[in-house]
Amino acid sequence: MRQSHQLSLVGLLLFSLIPSQLCEICEVSEKNDINPLLNTMINSKYTRGTSAANVLLSLKLVGIQNQILRQKMVKEIKHIVKMGVSDLSSGELALIILALGACRSPEETLIYDYHLIDELENKFQAEIKNMETHNDNPLTNYYQLSLDVLALCLFNGNYSTAEVVKRFNPENKNYYFGSQFSVDTGAMAVLALTCVNRSLTNGQVKADGGDLTKISNYTKSLVEKILCKKKRNGLIGNTFSTGEAMQALFVSSDYYNETEWNCRETLNAVLMEISRGAFNIPIAAAQVLPALLGKTYLDVNKDSSCVSGSGNFNISIPEPITVTPPESQPHISVNYSVRINETYSANVTVPHGSVFLAVMEKAQKINHTIFCFTMEESSWGPYITSVQGLWASNNDRTYWELLSGGKPLSQGAGSYVVHNGENLEVRWSTY
Ligand code: CBY
């Protein structure tokens, strides 16, 4: 064969390899891109409770060996476990188990010393019991029930496959908030169902063939629903659900066609959001990180995944936060309303750069009867539990929805920065 022919054959061969390689490699190549996420996790003063579990899980999965940060999170989790886990919700405990148990590290023993698997089995039972007595509504939500099944499945806890089949049908209302399919919830359910499917397939857990078929069908349908939520820019659901949607799609590639999802496009959209500073609270950074390095929560008991040599990330020293003295801050004014059946409104002036919560506090000062509210600290920041004495309830699927210009916000009251002239609202809603 002439040399030029040989060369062109080699060229052809290389060319034919490129597309398939491009499809498979969907991980950040420039490690600096994820530094803002690491800095958020490091610099945060308050990485409490579930947030600490999320951060530890994430660091372990991607193989970040920063001992100071890891020890800080382990200490926080240890403290919670020692105080007693009865006040934790089922999903909070499931996350703690995942974080402690990931990657065979010394803190794994806490799971067994404190019988955390038994505790989770009980909490999962309590969720099911509540569904039986309260019109199919769990104590918490299906995102947490999925975390429960995932942790029980990965750490050999007891759960009934029949119960999983009964509860996790994709048409179940608990996957929806209002008419909207919750991508976060669907993604977590796909991870849980994939774990159950794998246990059934390799004989670890016994079940009849019908259950396996149903679990496969559910997974397929959930994956379809997730892919339907893909936006033009590549995000799936919104900024904060995309990382978990990616994890779900990584483990379920048998259920969709290569042409249905361009992982690179989604990855680039997330990188864009990182550069915009969107993941500026520890839990948001922790939830998106594993997917960016091709990891999923199903890798927690895979030895190989946790020592991925990603140890030498360039983690920079925290930059001092510059605080502008309050006097020099210009003020902005917004319209704030509380809507139950009637709408109660007020014009509220707050310093430039204030968050939604500051508006609510200011309004409360103006008129306590109309604008009084209560909140609870959650891993995502303050969650508004009541306004005007009217309380949100999981049993009734009621909550206080936050809106701007009539559109629901994708951030909570402690994170959303308000703008001059904006029409903000808290609305009594059902989901
Ligand atoms: N985590 C949980 O239990 C929460 C699960 C979750 C699906 C979660 C989103 C996803 C996640 N990754 O953690 C979730 N939200 C739920 C279940 C709920 C419901 C809570 C009640 C229940 N049954 O447990 C409910 C009421 C439907 C809900 N979320 C309300 C809200 C609004 C809160 C307003 C308030 N009263 O304070 C709000 C602000 C939406 C709105 N416009 O009113 C909201 N949620 C948002 C924005 C979010 C996202 C937070 C993003 C951010 N940067 O702050 C979210 C990530 C999350 C937390 N909710 Co909910 C979804 C998203 O945008 N992708 C497990 C536990 C162990 O940690």
Short mmCIF file of C-alpha atoms and ligand atoms in Angstrom, two decimals:
data_model
loop_
_atom_site.label_atom_id
_atom_site.label_comp_id
_atom_site.label_asym_id
_atom_site.label_seq_id
_atom_site.Cartn_x
_atom_site.Cartn_y
_atom_site.Cartn_z
CA MET A 1 0.00 0.00 0.00
CA ARG A 2 1.37 3.44 -0.85
CA GLN A 3 2.39 5.58 2.14
CA SER A 4 -0.20 8.27 1.39
CA HIS A 5 -2.94 5.63 1.44
CA GLN A 6 -1.68 4.28 4.71
CA LEU A 7 -1.69 7.77 6.17
CA SER A 8 -5.21 8.45 5.04
CA LEU A 9 -6.33 5.13 6.50
CA VAL A 10 -4.78 6.02 9.86
CA GLY A 11 -6.44 9.44 9.61
CA LEU A 12 -9.80 7.83 8.92
CA LEU A 13 -9.35 5.51 11.86
CA LEU A 14 -8.49 8.39 14.19
CA PHE A 15 -11.39 10.44 12.89
CA SER A 16 -13.83 7.62 13.51
CA LEU A 17 -12.57 7.37 17.11
CA ILE A 18 -13.00 11.04 17.94
CA PRO A 19 -16.82 11.28 18.06
CA SER A 20 -17.21 8.29 20.36
CA GLN A 21 -14.52 9.63 22.66
CA LEU A 22 -16.17 13.01 22.74
CA CYS A 23 -19.43 11.39 23.82
CA GLU A 24 -17.90 9.40 26.62
CA ILE A 25 -15.69 12.04 28.17
CA CYS A 26 -18.04 14.35 29.95
CA GLU A 27 -16.03 15.67 32.84
CA VAL A 28 -14.42 19.00 33.53
CA SER A 29 -11.00 19.02 31.93
CA GLU A 30 -9.83 22.27 33.48
CA LYS A 31 -9.74 21.64 37.22
CA ASN A 32 -9.68 25.38 37.94
CA ASP A 33 -13.29 25.53 36.73
CA ILE A 34 -14.48 23.87 39.90
CA ASN A 35 -12.42 25.97 42.31
CA PRO A 36 -15.29 28.36 43.02
CA LEU A 37 -17.29 25.34 44.27
CA LEU A 38 -14.46 24.22 46.56
CA ASN A 39 -14.02 27.74 47.87
CA THR A 40 -17.72 28.00 48.66
CA MET A 41 -17.51 24.81 50.67
CA ILE A 42 -14.31 25.87 52.46
CA ASN A 43 -15.14 29.47 53.23
CA SER A 44 -18.62 28.91 54.50
CA LYS A 45 -18.94 29.61 58.18
CA TYR A 46 -22.13 27.66 58.52
CA THR A 47 -21.92 24.21 57.07
CA ARG A 48 -24.39 22.76 59.50
CA GLY A 49 -26.19 19.43 59.63
CA THR A 50 -27.35 18.08 56.32
CA SER A 51 -25.25 20.62 54.54
CA ALA A 52 -22.13 19.13 56.17
CA ALA A 53 -23.22 15.65 55.11
CA ASN A 54 -23.73 16.83 51.55
CA VAL A 55 -20.30 18.49 51.50
CA LEU A 56 -18.50 15.46 52.99
CA LEU A 57 -20.21 13.07 50.58
CA SER A 58 -19.26 15.24 47.66
CA LEU A 59 -15.60 15.68 48.69
CA LYS A 60 -15.19 11.96 49.25
CA LEU A 61 -16.79 11.01 45.95
CA VAL A 62 -14.53 13.23 43.91
CA GLY A 63 -11.45 12.23 45.92
CA ILE A 64 -10.54 15.58 47.43
CA GLN A 65 -8.08 14.85 50.20
CA ASN A 66 -8.25 18.20 52.03
CA GLN A 67 -8.07 16.81 55.57
CA ILE A 68 -8.89 20.08 57.34
CA LEU A 69 -12.15 20.48 55.46
CA ARG A 70 -13.04 16.80 55.76
CA GLN A 71 -12.36 16.75 59.49
CA LYS A 72 -14.50 19.87 59.98
CA MET A 73 -17.44 18.11 58.31
CA VAL A 74 -16.89 14.82 60.16
CA LYS A 75 -16.80 16.71 63.46
CA GLU A 76 -20.08 18.43 62.69
CA ILE A 77 -21.76 15.15 61.69
CA LYS A 78 -20.35 13.32 64.73
CA HIS A 79 -21.82 16.01 66.94
CA ILE A 80 -25.28 15.53 65.40
CA VAL A 81 -25.11 11.74 65.68
CA LYS A 82 -24.01 11.92 69.32
CA MET A 83 -26.85 14.29 70.17
CA GLY A 84 -29.24 11.59 68.95
CA VAL A 85 -30.84 11.21 65.54
CA SER A 86 -34.49 11.25 66.61
CA ASP A 87 -35.00 14.86 65.50
CA LEU A 88 -33.56 14.28 62.04
CA SER A 89 -35.83 13.71 59.09
CA SER A 90 -35.42 10.43 57.18
CA GLY A 91 -33.53 12.02 54.28
CA GLU A 92 -31.20 13.89 56.61
CA LEU A 93 -30.25 10.63 58.28
CA ALA A 94 -29.88 8.91 54.89
CA LEU A 95 -27.46 11.62 53.76
CA ILE A 96 -25.45 11.27 56.96
CA ILE A 97 -25.15 7.52 56.35
CA LEU A 98 -24.07 8.08 52.75
CA ALA A 99 -21.48 10.64 53.83
CA LEU A 100 -20.05 8.62 56.73
CA GLY A 101 -20.02 5.37 54.77
CA ALA A 102 -18.60 6.66 51.51
CA CYS A 103 -15.13 5.43 50.60
CA ARG A 104 -14.38 3.18 53.55
CA SER A 105 -12.94 5.83 55.87
CA PRO A 106 -12.58 5.55 59.68
CA GLU A 107 -15.79 7.50 60.41
CA GLU A 108 -17.73 4.66 58.78
CA THR A 109 -17.80 2.90 62.16
CA LEU A 110 -20.17 5.58 63.50
CA ILE A 111 -22.91 4.06 61.30
CA TYR A 112 -22.68 0.79 63.18
CA ASP A 113 -21.82 2.15 66.65
CA TYR A 114 -24.94 4.27 66.59
CA HIS A 115 -27.16 1.75 64.73
CA LEU A 116 -27.95 4.32 62.08
CA ILE A 117 -29.21 1.78 59.54
CA ASP A 118 -31.84 0.49 62.01
CA GLU A 119 -32.82 4.08 62.76
CA LEU A 120 -33.22 4.78 59.04
CA GLU A 121 -35.33 1.64 58.55
CA ASN A 122 -37.66 2.98 61.26
CA LYS A 123 -37.80 6.45 59.76
CA PHE A 124 -38.58 5.00 56.34
CA GLN A 125 -41.39 2.95 57.89
CA ALA A 126 -42.74 6.10 59.53
CA GLU A 127 -42.80 7.83 56.12
CA ILE A 128 -44.83 4.93 54.67
CA LYS A 129 -47.16 4.90 57.66
CA ASN A 130 -47.83 8.61 57.26
CA MET A 131 -48.68 8.01 53.60
CA GLU A 132 -51.22 5.39 54.64
CA THR A 133 -52.94 7.71 57.07
CA HIS A 134 -52.56 11.02 55.24
CA ASN A 135 -53.81 10.62 51.73
CA ASP A 136 -50.51 9.29 50.32
CA ASN A 137 -48.47 12.21 51.72
CA PRO A 138 -45.15 11.24 53.34
CA LEU A 139 -43.82 12.98 56.46
CA THR A 140 -41.27 14.72 54.22
CA ASN A 141 -41.20 14.26 50.44
CA TYR A 142 -40.19 11.84 47.68
CA TYR A 143 -36.72 13.36 47.37
CA GLN A 144 -36.08 12.18 50.92
CA LEU A 145 -37.83 8.82 50.44
CA SER A 146 -35.51 8.25 47.49
CA LEU A 147 -32.48 9.11 49.63
CA ASP A 148 -33.79 6.61 52.21
CA VAL A 149 -34.09 3.78 49.68
CA LEU A 150 -30.71 4.67 48.22
CA ALA A 151 -28.93 4.56 51.59
CA LEU A 152 -30.73 1.37 52.70
CA CYS A 153 -29.93 -0.27 49.38
CA LEU A 154 -26.24 0.74 49.35
CA PHE A 155 -25.63 -0.18 53.00
CA ASN A 156 -27.58 -3.45 53.08
CA GLY A 157 -30.47 -2.18 55.18
CA ASN A 158 -33.90 -3.81 55.10
CA TYR A 159 -36.57 -2.44 52.80
CA SER A 160 -39.33 -4.16 50.93
CA THR A 161 -38.96 -4.24 47.16
CA ALA A 162 -42.74 -4.62 46.91
CA GLU A 163 -43.12 -1.35 48.85
CA VAL A 164 -40.69 0.39 46.51
CA VAL A 165 -42.68 -0.88 43.53
CA LYS A 166 -45.93 0.26 45.12
CA ARG A 167 -44.68 3.76 45.96
CA PHE A 168 -42.30 4.82 43.21
CA ASN A 169 -44.66 4.68 40.22
CA PRO A 170 -43.72 7.72 38.07
CA GLU A 171 -47.35 8.84 38.00
CA ASN A 172 -47.40 9.25 41.78
CA LYS A 173 -48.34 12.84 42.71
CA ASN A 174 -45.32 13.13 45.00
CA TYR A 175 -43.02 13.55 41.99
CA TYR A 176 -44.89 16.75 41.17
CA PHE A 177 -45.13 20.19 42.72
CA GLY A 178 -48.33 21.61 41.35
CA SER A 179 -48.34 20.44 37.75
CA GLN A 180 -44.53 20.56 37.49
CA PHE A 181 -42.42 17.39 37.53
CA SER A 182 -39.64 17.90 40.11
CA VAL A 183 -36.36 17.06 38.38
CA ASP A 184 -34.47 16.89 41.70
CA THR A 185 -36.99 14.34 42.99
CA GLY A 186 -37.08 12.29 39.78
CA ALA A 187 -33.28 12.21 39.61
CA MET A 188 -32.92 10.99 43.18
CA ALA A 189 -35.58 8.33 42.51
CA VAL A 190 -33.66 7.12 39.42
CA LEU A 191 -30.52 6.70 41.55
CA ALA A 192 -32.49 4.78 44.20
CA LEU A 193 -34.30 2.57 41.67
CA THR A 194 -31.04 1.84 39.84
CA CYS A 195 -29.48 0.65 43.08
CA VAL A 196 -32.51 -1.57 43.80
CA ASN A 197 -32.44 -2.87 40.23
CA ARG A 198 -28.75 -3.79 40.53
CA SER A 199 -29.32 -5.59 43.86
CA LEU A 200 -32.15 -7.60 42.32
CA THR A 201 -30.18 -8.41 39.21
CA ASN A 202 -27.11 -9.68 41.04
CA GLY A 203 -29.23 -11.73 43.43
CA GLN A 204 -28.35 -9.76 46.58
CA VAL A 205 -32.04 -9.15 47.17
CA LYS A 206 -34.77 -11.63 46.24
CA ALA A 207 -37.87 -10.54 44.38
CA ASP A 208 -40.18 -11.80 41.70
CA GLY A 209 -39.43 -10.98 38.07
CA GLY A 210 -42.46 -8.71 37.91
CA ASP A 211 -40.90 -6.30 40.38
CA LEU A 212 -37.74 -6.06 38.32
CA THR A 213 -39.70 -5.31 35.15
CA LYS A 214 -41.70 -2.62 36.94
CA ILE A 215 -38.58 -1.00 38.36
CA SER A 216 -37.04 -0.92 34.87
CA ASN A 217 -40.21 0.60 33.43
CA TYR A 218 -40.36 3.23 36.17
CA THR A 219 -36.73 4.16 35.56
CA LYS A 220 -37.32 4.52 31.85
CA SER A 221 -40.33 6.72 32.37
CA LEU A 222 -38.59 8.91 34.97
CA VAL A 223 -35.62 9.34 32.64
CA GLU A 224 -38.02 10.48 29.89
CA LYS A 225 -39.57 13.01 32.25
CA ILE A 226 -36.13 14.31 33.24
CA LEU A 227 -35.08 14.65 29.61
CA CYS A 228 -38.30 16.54 28.86
CA LYS A 229 -37.09 19.18 31.31
CA LYS A 230 -33.94 19.85 29.31
CA LYS A 231 -33.67 23.55 28.48
CA ARG A 232 -32.27 25.05 25.31
CA ASN A 233 -29.06 26.06 27.06
CA GLY A 234 -28.48 22.50 28.28
CA LEU A 235 -29.60 22.86 31.90
CA ILE A 236 -32.06 20.22 33.10
CA GLY A 237 -34.88 21.61 35.26
CA ASN A 238 -33.00 24.58 36.66
CA THR A 239 -29.46 25.46 37.75
CA PHE A 240 -29.80 23.59 41.02
CA SER A 241 -31.31 20.35 39.72
CA THR A 242 -28.93 19.87 36.80
CA GLY A 243 -26.10 18.15 38.72
CA GLU A 244 -28.45 15.53 40.12
CA ALA A 245 -30.17 15.07 36.76
CA MET A 246 -26.71 14.40 35.26
CA GLN A 247 -26.05 11.75 37.90
CA ALA A 248 -29.38 10.09 37.06
CA LEU A 249 -28.57 10.13 33.35
CA PHE A 250 -25.07 8.71 33.94
CA VAL A 251 -26.48 5.60 35.62
CA SER A 252 -29.41 5.08 33.25
CA SER A 253 -27.81 5.26 29.80
CA ASP A 254 -29.54 1.98 28.83
CA TYR A 255 -32.85 3.82 28.89
CA TYR A 256 -32.24 6.64 26.42
CA ASN A 257 -30.69 7.15 23.07
CA GLU A 258 -27.30 8.80 22.64
CA THR A 259 -28.93 11.49 20.53
CA GLU A 260 -31.37 12.40 23.29
CA TRP A 261 -28.80 13.96 25.60
CA ASN A 262 -25.67 15.95 24.87
CA CYS A 263 -23.77 15.69 28.13
CA ARG A 264 -21.10 18.18 27.01
CA GLU A 265 -23.71 20.84 26.39
CA THR A 266 -25.16 20.33 29.88
CA LEU A 267 -21.69 20.36 31.42
CA ASN A 268 -20.85 23.62 29.67
CA ALA A 269 -24.11 25.18 30.86
CA VAL A 270 -23.23 24.24 34.45
CA LEU A 271 -19.72 25.68 34.04
CA MET A 272 -21.32 28.90 32.84
CA GLU A 273 -23.51 28.97 35.96
CA ILE A 274 -20.42 28.38 38.14
CA SER A 275 -18.65 31.34 36.56
CA ARG A 276 -21.77 33.42 37.26
CA GLY A 277 -21.40 32.56 40.95
CA ALA A 278 -24.70 30.66 41.06
CA PHE A 279 -23.54 27.93 43.45
CA ASN A 280 -22.63 30.26 46.28
CA ILE A 281 -24.00 28.22 49.17
CA PRO A 282 -22.25 25.02 50.33
CA ILE A 283 -25.13 22.65 49.62
CA ALA A 284 -25.58 23.96 46.08
CA ALA A 285 -21.85 23.53 45.41
CA ALA A 286 -21.83 20.07 47.01
CA GLN A 287 -24.81 18.80 45.03
CA VAL A 288 -23.44 19.80 41.64
CA LEU A 289 -19.80 18.76 42.14
CA PRO A 290 -19.88 14.93 41.78
CA ALA A 291 -21.51 15.04 38.35
CA LEU A 292 -18.87 17.44 37.03
CA LEU A 293 -16.26 14.78 37.69
CA GLY A 294 -18.40 11.97 36.33
CA LYS A 295 -19.34 10.58 39.75
CA THR A 296 -22.71 9.56 41.16
CA TYR A 297 -24.07 8.71 44.61
CA LEU A 298 -24.06 5.07 43.49
CA ASP A 299 -20.25 5.18 43.62
CA VAL A 300 -20.14 5.49 47.42
CA ASN A 301 -19.20 1.87 47.97
CA LYS A 302 -16.94 1.57 44.97
CA ASP A 303 -13.39 1.71 46.34
CA SER A 304 -11.92 2.88 43.08
CA SER A 305 -14.05 5.98 42.74
CA CYS A 306 -12.91 7.71 45.89
CA VAL A 307 -9.20 7.84 45.21
CA SER A 308 -9.44 9.35 41.81
CA GLY A 309 -6.18 11.22 42.17
CA SER A 310 -8.05 14.51 42.13
CA GLY A 311 -6.32 15.36 45.41
CA ASN A 312 -4.22 18.18 44.08
CA PHE A 313 -6.92 20.70 43.35
CA ASN A 314 -5.68 24.19 43.62
CA ILE A 315 -7.68 25.33 46.62
CA SER A 316 -6.96 28.96 47.24
CA ILE A 317 -6.78 30.77 50.55
CA PRO A 318 -10.11 32.37 51.46
CA GLU A 319 -10.33 35.91 50.20
CA PRO A 320 -11.31 38.41 52.86
CA ILE A 321 -14.92 39.45 52.36
CA THR A 322 -15.19 43.20 51.92
CA VAL A 323 -18.13 44.61 53.81
CA THR A 324 -19.44 47.96 52.66
CA PRO A 325 -20.48 50.10 55.61
CA PRO A 326 -24.29 50.26 55.72
CA GLU A 327 -24.43 54.09 55.51
CA SER A 328 -22.84 54.15 52.10
CA GLN A 329 -25.30 51.65 50.62
CA PRO A 330 -27.92 53.17 48.36
CA HIS A 331 -31.45 52.06 49.11
CA ILE A 332 -33.93 50.47 46.75
CA SER A 333 -37.64 50.14 47.02
CA VAL A 334 -39.79 47.13 46.18
CA ASN A 335 -43.44 46.22 46.33
CA TYR A 336 -44.09 43.35 48.74
CA SER A 337 -47.35 41.38 48.98
CA VAL A 338 -48.76 38.58 51.05
CA ARG A 339 -51.46 36.70 49.16
CA ILE A 340 -53.86 34.33 50.86
CA ASN A 341 -57.28 34.93 49.35
CA GLU A 342 -56.86 38.65 49.53
CA THR A 343 -53.63 40.44 48.74
CA TYR A 344 -51.95 42.66 51.32
CA SER A 345 -49.25 44.95 49.93
CA ALA A 346 -46.68 47.47 51.11
CA ASN A 347 -43.87 49.48 49.66
CA VAL A 348 -40.65 48.49 51.35
CA THR A 349 -37.25 50.18 51.26
CA VAL A 350 -34.13 48.07 51.83
CA PRO A 351 -30.40 48.53 51.23
CA HIS A 352 -29.18 47.71 47.74
CA GLY A 353 -28.09 44.03 47.58
CA SER A 354 -30.64 42.86 50.17
CA VAL A 355 -32.21 39.41 50.00
CA PHE A 356 -35.94 38.55 49.98
CA LEU A 357 -35.81 37.81 53.71
CA ALA A 358 -34.68 41.39 54.47
CA VAL A 359 -37.80 42.66 52.68
CA MET A 360 -40.00 40.36 54.75
CA GLU A 361 -38.32 41.53 57.97
CA LYS A 362 -38.73 45.18 57.06
CA ALA A 363 -42.40 44.66 56.17
CA GLN A 364 -42.95 42.87 59.47
CA LYS A 365 -41.60 45.95 61.26
CA ILE A 366 -43.98 48.16 59.32
CA ASN A 367 -47.08 46.09 60.10
CA HIS A 368 -46.71 43.10 62.37
CA THR A 369 -50.30 41.86 62.08
CA ILE A 370 -50.23 41.58 58.32
CA PHE A 371 -46.61 40.73 57.61
CA CYS A 372 -45.50 38.65 60.60
CA PHE A 373 -43.84 35.39 59.65
CA THR A 374 -41.82 32.47 61.01
CA MET A 375 -39.01 30.51 59.43
CA GLU A 376 -36.90 27.43 59.98
CA GLU A 377 -33.24 26.93 59.11
CA SER A 378 -32.84 24.34 56.33
CA SER A 379 -29.75 23.21 54.50
CA TRP A 380 -30.69 25.66 51.72
CA GLY A 381 -31.11 28.56 54.15
CA PRO A 382 -34.27 29.91 55.78
CA TYR A 383 -37.53 28.17 54.84
CA ILE A 384 -40.66 30.25 55.47
CA THR A 385 -43.01 28.17 57.63
CA SER A 386 -45.81 30.63 58.40
CA VAL A 387 -47.08 34.07 57.42
CA GLN A 388 -49.90 35.87 59.28
CA GLY A 389 -50.06 32.82 61.56
CA LEU A 390 -50.96 30.47 58.69
CA TRP A 391 -48.65 27.41 58.74
CA ALA A 392 -47.36 25.30 55.86
CA SER A 393 -48.11 21.60 56.22
CA ASN A 394 -46.66 18.52 54.51
CA ASN A 395 -49.79 16.56 55.36
CA ASP A 396 -51.93 19.09 53.48
CA ARG A 397 -49.28 19.81 50.79
CA THR A 398 -49.47 23.52 51.55
CA TYR A 399 -46.56 25.99 51.55
CA TRP A 400 -45.60 29.62 51.20
CA GLU A 401 -44.45 30.11 47.64
CA LEU A 402 -42.00 32.92 46.81
CA LEU A 403 -42.59 34.85 43.60
CA SER A 404 -41.27 37.83 41.70
CA GLY A 405 -43.40 39.48 39.04
CA GLY A 406 -45.82 36.57 39.41
CA LYS A 407 -43.14 33.95 38.64
CA PRO A 408 -41.91 31.41 41.22
CA LEU A 409 -38.32 31.99 42.33
CA SER A 410 -35.69 29.30 42.03
CA GLN A 411 -33.92 30.47 45.18
CA GLY A 412 -35.00 30.71 48.78
CA ALA A 413 -35.67 33.81 50.92
CA GLY A 414 -32.11 33.93 52.26
CA SER A 415 -30.45 33.77 48.83
CA TYR A 416 -32.57 35.69 46.35
CA VAL A 417 -31.21 39.23 45.90
CA VAL A 418 -34.01 41.71 45.21
CA HIS A 419 -34.00 44.54 42.65
CA ASN A 420 -35.34 48.07 42.67
CA GLY A 421 -39.00 48.27 41.61
CA GLU A 422 -39.55 44.51 41.82
CA ASN A 423 -42.97 43.04 42.71
CA LEU A 424 -42.30 40.42 45.34
CA GLU A 425 -44.90 38.10 46.76
CA VAL A 426 -45.37 35.28 49.24
CA ARG A 427 -48.39 33.27 48.18
CA TRP A 428 -50.33 30.64 50.13
CA SER A 429 -50.14 27.67 47.73
CA THR A 430 -50.60 23.93 47.42
CA TYR A 431 -48.16 21.62 45.66
N1 CBY B 1 -34.14 17.95 50.67
C1 CBY B 1 -35.44 18.16 50.69
O1 CBY B 1 -36.21 17.56 51.40
C2 CBY B 1 -35.91 19.13 49.70
C3 CBY B 1 -36.23 18.43 48.39
C4 CBY B 1 -36.58 19.38 47.26
C5 CBY B 1 -37.05 18.61 46.04
C6 CBY B 1 -35.31 20.31 46.97
C7 CBY B 1 -35.95 21.60 46.42
C8 CBY B 1 -34.30 19.68 46.01
C9 CBY B 1 -32.92 19.48 46.63
N2 CBY B 1 -31.96 19.30 45.80
O2 CBY B 1 -32.75 19.50 47.81
C10 CBY B 1 -37.60 20.49 47.60
N3 CBY B 1 -37.17 21.67 47.20
C11 CBY B 1 -38.86 20.30 48.18
C12 CBY B 1 -39.34 18.90 48.52
C13 CBY B 1 -39.75 21.37 48.46
C14 CBY B 1 -41.08 21.20 49.20
C15 CBY B 1 -40.79 21.17 50.73
C16 CBY B 1 -41.90 20.61 51.57
C17 CBY B 1 -41.80 19.10 51.69
N4 CBY B 1 -42.84 18.40 51.33
O3 CBY B 1 -40.79 18.56 52.11
C18 CBY B 1 -41.84 22.48 48.75
C19 CBY B 1 -42.80 23.08 49.75
C20 CBY B 1 -42.62 22.18 47.46
C21 CBY B 1 -40.65 23.40 48.41
N5 CBY B 1 -39.53 22.66 48.13
C22 CBY B 1 -40.74 24.77 48.42
C23 CBY B 1 -39.74 25.60 47.96
C24 CBY B 1 -39.90 27.08 48.05
C25 CBY B 1 -39.58 27.53 49.49
C26 CBY B 1 -40.31 28.79 49.88
C27 CBY B 1 -40.35 28.96 51.38
N6 CBY B 1 -41.50 28.80 51.98
O4 CBY B 1 -39.36 29.29 52.02
C28 CBY B 1 -38.91 27.57 46.95
C29 CBY B 1 -38.15 28.82 47.36
C30 CBY B 1 -39.68 27.75 45.63
C31 CBY B 1 -40.61 28.97 45.58
N7 CBY B 1 -40.51 29.74 44.55
O5 CBY B 1 -41.39 29.20 46.45
C32 CBY B 1 -37.99 26.31 46.79
N8 CBY B 1 -38.60 25.24 47.39
C33 CBY B 1 -36.79 26.25 46.09
C34 CBY B 1 -36.29 27.41 45.28
C35 CBY B 1 -35.98 25.07 46.09
C36 CBY B 1 -34.61 25.01 45.42
C37 CBY B 1 -33.54 25.77 46.21
C38 CBY B 1 -32.53 26.43 45.30
C39 CBY B 1 -31.72 27.50 45.99
N9 CBY B 1 -30.64 27.89 45.40
O6 CBY B 1 -32.05 27.99 47.04
C40 CBY B 1 -34.40 23.46 45.29
C41 CBY B 1 -32.94 22.99 45.26
C42 CBY B 1 -35.20 22.93 46.55
C43 CBY B 1 -34.39 22.97 47.83
N10 CBY B 1 -36.29 23.93 46.64
CO1 CBY B 1 -37.92 23.42 47.39
C44 CBY B 1 -35.12 23.00 43.99
C45 CBY B 1 -34.52 23.57 42.72
O7 CBY B 1 -34.72 24.73 42.42
N11 CBY B 1 -33.79 22.77 41.96
C46 CBY B 1 -33.42 16.86 51.53
C47 CBY B 1 -32.89 17.36 52.83
C48 CBY B 1 -32.26 16.22 53.59
O8 CBY B 1 -31.93 18.36 52.60
#
